[in-house]
Short mmCIF file of C-alpha atoms in Angstrom, two decimals:
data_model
loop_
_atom_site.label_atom_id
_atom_site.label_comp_id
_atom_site.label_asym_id
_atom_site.label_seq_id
_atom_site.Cartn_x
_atom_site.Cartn_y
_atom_site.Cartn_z
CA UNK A 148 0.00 0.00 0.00
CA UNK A 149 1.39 3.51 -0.71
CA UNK A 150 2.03 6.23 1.85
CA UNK A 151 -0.55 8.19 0.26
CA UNK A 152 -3.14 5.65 -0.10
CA UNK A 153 -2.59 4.54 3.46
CA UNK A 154 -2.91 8.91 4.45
CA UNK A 155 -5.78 8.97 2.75
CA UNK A 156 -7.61 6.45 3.77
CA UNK A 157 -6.83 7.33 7.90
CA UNK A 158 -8.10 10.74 6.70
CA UNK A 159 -11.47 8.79 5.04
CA UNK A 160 -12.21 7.37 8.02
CA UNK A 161 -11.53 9.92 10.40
CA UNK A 162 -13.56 12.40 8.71
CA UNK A 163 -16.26 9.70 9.04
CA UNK A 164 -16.02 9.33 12.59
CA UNK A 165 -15.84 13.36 13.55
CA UNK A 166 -18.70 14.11 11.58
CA UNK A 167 -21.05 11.30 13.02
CA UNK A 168 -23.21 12.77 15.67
CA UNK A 169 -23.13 9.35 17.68
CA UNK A 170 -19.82 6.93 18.17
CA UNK A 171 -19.73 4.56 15.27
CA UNK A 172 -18.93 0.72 15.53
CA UNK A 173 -16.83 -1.15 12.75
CA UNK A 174 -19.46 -1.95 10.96
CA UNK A 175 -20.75 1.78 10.55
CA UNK A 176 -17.13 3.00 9.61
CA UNK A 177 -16.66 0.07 7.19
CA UNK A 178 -20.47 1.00 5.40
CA UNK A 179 -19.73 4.57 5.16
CA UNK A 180 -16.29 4.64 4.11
CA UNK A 181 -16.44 1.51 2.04
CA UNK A 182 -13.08 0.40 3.22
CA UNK A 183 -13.13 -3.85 4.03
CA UNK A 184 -12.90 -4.74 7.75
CA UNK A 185 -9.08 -5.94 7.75
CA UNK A 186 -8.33 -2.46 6.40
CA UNK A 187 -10.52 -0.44 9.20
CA UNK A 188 -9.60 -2.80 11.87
CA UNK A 189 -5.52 -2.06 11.20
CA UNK A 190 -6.45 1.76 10.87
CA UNK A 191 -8.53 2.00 14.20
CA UNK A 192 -5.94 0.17 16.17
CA UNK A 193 -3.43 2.65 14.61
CA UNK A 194 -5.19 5.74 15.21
CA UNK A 195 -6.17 4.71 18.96
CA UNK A 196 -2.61 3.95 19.87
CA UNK A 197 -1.85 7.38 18.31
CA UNK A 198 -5.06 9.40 20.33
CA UNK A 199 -6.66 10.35 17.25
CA UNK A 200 -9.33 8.30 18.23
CA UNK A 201 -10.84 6.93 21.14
CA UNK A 202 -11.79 3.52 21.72
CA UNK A 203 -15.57 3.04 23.81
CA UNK A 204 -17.18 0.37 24.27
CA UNK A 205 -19.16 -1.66 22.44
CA UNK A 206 -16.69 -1.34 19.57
CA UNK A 207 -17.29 2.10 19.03
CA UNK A 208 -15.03 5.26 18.25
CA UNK A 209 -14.90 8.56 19.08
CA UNK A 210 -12.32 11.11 18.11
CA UNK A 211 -9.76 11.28 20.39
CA UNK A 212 -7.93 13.89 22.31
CA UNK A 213 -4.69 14.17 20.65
CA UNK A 214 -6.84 15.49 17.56
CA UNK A 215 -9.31 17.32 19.66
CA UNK A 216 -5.88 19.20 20.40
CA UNK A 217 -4.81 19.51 17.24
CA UNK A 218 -7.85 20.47 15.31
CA UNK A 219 -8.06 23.11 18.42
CA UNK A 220 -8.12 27.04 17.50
CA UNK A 221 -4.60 28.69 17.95
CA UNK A 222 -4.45 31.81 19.90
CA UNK A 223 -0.97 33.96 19.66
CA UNK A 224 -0.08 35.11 23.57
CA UNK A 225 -1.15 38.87 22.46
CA UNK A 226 -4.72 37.73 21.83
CA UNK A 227 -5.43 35.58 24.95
CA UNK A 228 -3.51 38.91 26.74
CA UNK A 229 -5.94 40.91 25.65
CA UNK A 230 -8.73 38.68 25.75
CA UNK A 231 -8.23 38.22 29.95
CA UNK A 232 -7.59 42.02 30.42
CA UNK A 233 -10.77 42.92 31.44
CA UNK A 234 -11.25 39.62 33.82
CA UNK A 235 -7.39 40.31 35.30
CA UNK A 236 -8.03 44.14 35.80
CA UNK A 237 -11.11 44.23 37.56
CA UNK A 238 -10.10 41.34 39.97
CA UNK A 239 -6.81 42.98 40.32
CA UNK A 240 -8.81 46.49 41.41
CA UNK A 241 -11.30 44.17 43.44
CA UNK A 242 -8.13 43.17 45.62
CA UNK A 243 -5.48 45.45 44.92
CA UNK A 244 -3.36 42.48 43.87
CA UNK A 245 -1.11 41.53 41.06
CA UNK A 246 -3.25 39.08 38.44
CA UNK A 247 -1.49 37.47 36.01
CA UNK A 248 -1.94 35.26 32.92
CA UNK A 249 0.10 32.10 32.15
CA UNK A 250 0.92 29.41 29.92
CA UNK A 251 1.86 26.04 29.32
CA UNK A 252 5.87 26.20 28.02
CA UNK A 253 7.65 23.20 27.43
CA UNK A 254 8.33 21.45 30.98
CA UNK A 255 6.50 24.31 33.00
CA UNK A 256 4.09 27.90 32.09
CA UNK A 257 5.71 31.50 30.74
CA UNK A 258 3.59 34.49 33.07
CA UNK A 259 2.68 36.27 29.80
CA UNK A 260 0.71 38.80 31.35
CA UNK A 261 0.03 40.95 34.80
CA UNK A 262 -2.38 43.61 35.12
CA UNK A 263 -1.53 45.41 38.43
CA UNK A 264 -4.19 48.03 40.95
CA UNK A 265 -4.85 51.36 38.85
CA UNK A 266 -5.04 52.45 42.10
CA UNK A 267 -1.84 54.39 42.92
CA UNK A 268 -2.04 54.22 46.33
CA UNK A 269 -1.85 50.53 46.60
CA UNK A 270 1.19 48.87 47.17
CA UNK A 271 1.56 45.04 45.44
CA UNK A 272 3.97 42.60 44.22
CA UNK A 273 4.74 42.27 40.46
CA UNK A 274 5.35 38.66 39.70
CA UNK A 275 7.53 39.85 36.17
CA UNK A 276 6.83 37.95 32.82
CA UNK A 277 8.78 34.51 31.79
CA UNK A 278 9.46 30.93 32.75
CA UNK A 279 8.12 29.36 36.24
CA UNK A 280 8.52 25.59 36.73
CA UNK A 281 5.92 23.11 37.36
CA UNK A 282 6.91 22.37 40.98
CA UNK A 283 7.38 25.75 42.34
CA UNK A 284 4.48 27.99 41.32
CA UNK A 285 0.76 27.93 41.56
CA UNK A 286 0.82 28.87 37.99
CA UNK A 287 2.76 26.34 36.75
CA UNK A 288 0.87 24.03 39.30
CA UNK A 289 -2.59 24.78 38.06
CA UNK A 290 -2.09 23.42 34.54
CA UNK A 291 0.12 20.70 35.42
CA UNK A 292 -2.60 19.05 37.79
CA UNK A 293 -5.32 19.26 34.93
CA UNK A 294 -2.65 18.89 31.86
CA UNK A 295 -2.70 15.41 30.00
CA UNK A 296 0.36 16.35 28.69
CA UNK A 297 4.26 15.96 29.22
CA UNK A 298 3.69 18.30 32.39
CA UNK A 299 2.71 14.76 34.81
CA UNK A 300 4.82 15.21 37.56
CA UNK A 301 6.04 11.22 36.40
CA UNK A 302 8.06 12.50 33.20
CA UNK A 303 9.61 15.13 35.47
CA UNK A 304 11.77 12.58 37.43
CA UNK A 305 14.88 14.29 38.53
CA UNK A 306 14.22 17.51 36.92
CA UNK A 307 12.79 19.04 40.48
CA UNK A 308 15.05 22.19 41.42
CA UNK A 309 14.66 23.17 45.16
CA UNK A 310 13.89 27.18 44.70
CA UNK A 311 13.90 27.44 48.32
CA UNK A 312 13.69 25.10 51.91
CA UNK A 313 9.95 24.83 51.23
CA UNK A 314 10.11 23.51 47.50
CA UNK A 315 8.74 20.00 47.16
CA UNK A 316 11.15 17.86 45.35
CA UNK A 317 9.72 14.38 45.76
CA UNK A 318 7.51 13.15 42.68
CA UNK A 319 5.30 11.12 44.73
CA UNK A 320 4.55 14.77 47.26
CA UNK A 321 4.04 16.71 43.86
CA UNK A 322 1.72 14.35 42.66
CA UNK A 323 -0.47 14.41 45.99
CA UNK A 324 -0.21 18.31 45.72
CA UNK A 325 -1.81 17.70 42.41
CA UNK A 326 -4.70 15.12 43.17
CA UNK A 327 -5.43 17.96 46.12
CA UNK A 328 -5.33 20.88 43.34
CA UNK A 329 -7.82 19.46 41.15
CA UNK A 330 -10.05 18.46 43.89
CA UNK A 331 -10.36 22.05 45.31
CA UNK A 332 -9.78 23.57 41.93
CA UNK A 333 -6.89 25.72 42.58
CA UNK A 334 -2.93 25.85 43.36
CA UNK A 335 -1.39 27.64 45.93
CA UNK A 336 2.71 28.77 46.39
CA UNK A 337 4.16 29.41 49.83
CA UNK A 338 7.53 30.43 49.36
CA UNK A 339 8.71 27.98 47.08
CA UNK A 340 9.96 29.96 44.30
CA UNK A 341 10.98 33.18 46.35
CA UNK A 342 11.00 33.57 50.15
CA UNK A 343 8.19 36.26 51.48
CA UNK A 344 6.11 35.11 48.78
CA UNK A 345 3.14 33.39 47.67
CA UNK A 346 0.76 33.07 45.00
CA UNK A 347 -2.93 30.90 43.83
CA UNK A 348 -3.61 30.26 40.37
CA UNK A 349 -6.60 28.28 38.72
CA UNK A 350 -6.66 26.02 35.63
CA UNK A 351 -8.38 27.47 32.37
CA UNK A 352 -9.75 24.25 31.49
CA UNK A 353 -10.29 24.42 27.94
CA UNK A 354 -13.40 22.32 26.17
CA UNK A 355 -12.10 19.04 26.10
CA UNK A 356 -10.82 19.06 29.64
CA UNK A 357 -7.48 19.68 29.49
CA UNK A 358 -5.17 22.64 30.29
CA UNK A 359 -2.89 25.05 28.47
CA UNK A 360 -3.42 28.39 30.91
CA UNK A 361 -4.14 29.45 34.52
CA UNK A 362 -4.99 32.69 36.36
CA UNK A 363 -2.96 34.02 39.61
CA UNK A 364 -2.42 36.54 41.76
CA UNK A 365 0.68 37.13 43.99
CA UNK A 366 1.63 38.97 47.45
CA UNK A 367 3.48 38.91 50.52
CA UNK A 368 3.33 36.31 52.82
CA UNK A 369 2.05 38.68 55.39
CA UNK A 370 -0.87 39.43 53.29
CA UNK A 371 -1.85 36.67 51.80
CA UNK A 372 -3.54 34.68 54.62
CA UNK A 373 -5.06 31.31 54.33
CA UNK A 374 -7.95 32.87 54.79
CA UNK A 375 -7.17 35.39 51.95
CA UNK A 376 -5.62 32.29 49.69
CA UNK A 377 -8.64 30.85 49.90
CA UNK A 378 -11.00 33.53 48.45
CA UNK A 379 -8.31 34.19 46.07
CA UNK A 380 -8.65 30.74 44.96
CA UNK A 381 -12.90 31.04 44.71
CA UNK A 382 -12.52 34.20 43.00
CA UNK A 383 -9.47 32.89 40.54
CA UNK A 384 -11.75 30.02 39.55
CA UNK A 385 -14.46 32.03 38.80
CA UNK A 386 -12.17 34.82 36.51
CA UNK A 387 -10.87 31.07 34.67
CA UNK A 388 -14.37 30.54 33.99
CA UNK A 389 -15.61 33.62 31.98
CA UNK A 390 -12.32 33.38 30.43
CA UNK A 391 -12.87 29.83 29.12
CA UNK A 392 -16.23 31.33 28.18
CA UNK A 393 -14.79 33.97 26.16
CA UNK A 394 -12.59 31.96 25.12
CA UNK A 395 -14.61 29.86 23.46
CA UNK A 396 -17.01 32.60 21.95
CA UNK A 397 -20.24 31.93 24.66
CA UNK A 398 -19.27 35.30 26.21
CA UNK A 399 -19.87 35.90 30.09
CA UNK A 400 -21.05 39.03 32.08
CA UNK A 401 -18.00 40.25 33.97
CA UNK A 402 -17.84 38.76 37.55
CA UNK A 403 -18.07 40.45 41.24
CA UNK A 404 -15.17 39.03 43.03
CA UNK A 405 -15.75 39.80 46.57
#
């Protein structure tokens, strides 16, 4: 079989299988693409093992999430920037805190926007723009615990700087961290990047589940209280929501975050 032939018939039947409304069984894939079983069976074992489909059961298929991701709009960082603005600003007003915008890098997130208190009078903590590392930061943190990506704490074996003395190291601690992140739906930092500071993010959780971005805010120690971490965290998930929401073109009514 040529290269082509072989593309083009992976392309046949994944085309059938997106546009179905329902998951289809062999049988359905083999009527409407009029490819014989052998053929379909060899393609759907190849394109499950590679995520662009997704096995169910009863036979039946489902387009999977590695093309979900793929087939996925691309935003450049100036776009999502100043699609969160208006979320970031007003929460960042609401509690004359730093909020920031980051994401997914490589092995950790890039802080590709802050929008600081246009009140003058306040006095805050600029987190600064760039690289933070899955381990140490409730940015990084955030998508990490929700990411079905390379960001498991697993594939990071031996990779896990100590920032400070309160920087978790051990993959089997991160990991627990992360199980506890996604169950209350946000990440916290307590000194682990930089002493006298902390931070709380929240995943963006895009469509299909997964995540590429999170929402923070950073302060003092002193400050930032449990008790203030954990409003932070309430008000951060609800800023990741009508951001998803804008995201994905449903639009949202801006949010009171007190």
């Amino acid at each position: 079989m040529k290269k082509e032939n072989h593309l083009e018939r992976v392309l046949q039947m994944l085309e059938c299988v997106a546009r179905s409304e329902i998951p289809l069984n062999t049988s359905a894939i083999c009527d409407a693409t009029g490819l014989p079983a052998p053929t379909v069976y060899r393609l759907l074992r190849e394109s499950v093992e590679a995520g662009l489909l997704q096995a169910l059961p009863e036979r039946r298929y489902a387009i999977g999430q590695r093309l979900k991701q793929i087939a996925a709009p691309v935003h450049t960082d100036q776009e999502l920037a100043k699609l969160a603005k208006p979320v970031l600003r007003e929460a960042a007003n609401c509690y004359g805190a730093a909020f920031f915008l980051s994401r997914a890098r490589g092995r950790g997130v890039e802080i590709i926007d802050v929008q600081t208190p246009q009140d003058k009078k306040v006095s805050y903590l600029h987190p600064g723009l760039g690289f933070r590392p899955v381990h140490a930061c409730s940015c990084a943190k955030a998508v990490a615990a929700f990411s079905q990506n390379s960001l498991a704490a697993k594939s990071l074996q031996g990779q896990l700087r100590a920032y400070t003395e309160f920087t978790t190291t051990d993959i089997e601690a991160v990991e627990a961290e992360f199980s506890q992140i996604r169950q209350q739906g946000y990440a916290e930092c307590l000194q682990e990047l930089e002493l006298g500071i902390c931070s709380v993010a929240a995943p963006v959780l895009n469509a299909n589940e997964d995540c590429e971005l999170s929402v923070g805010a950073t302060g003092p120690v002193r400050l930032f209280t449990e008790t203030l971490r954990k409003k932070l965290g309430k008000a951060l998930i609800s800023c990741a929501s009508h951001i998803n929401n804008d995201l994905h073109g449903s639009g949202s009514h801006m949010a009171k975050y007190k």
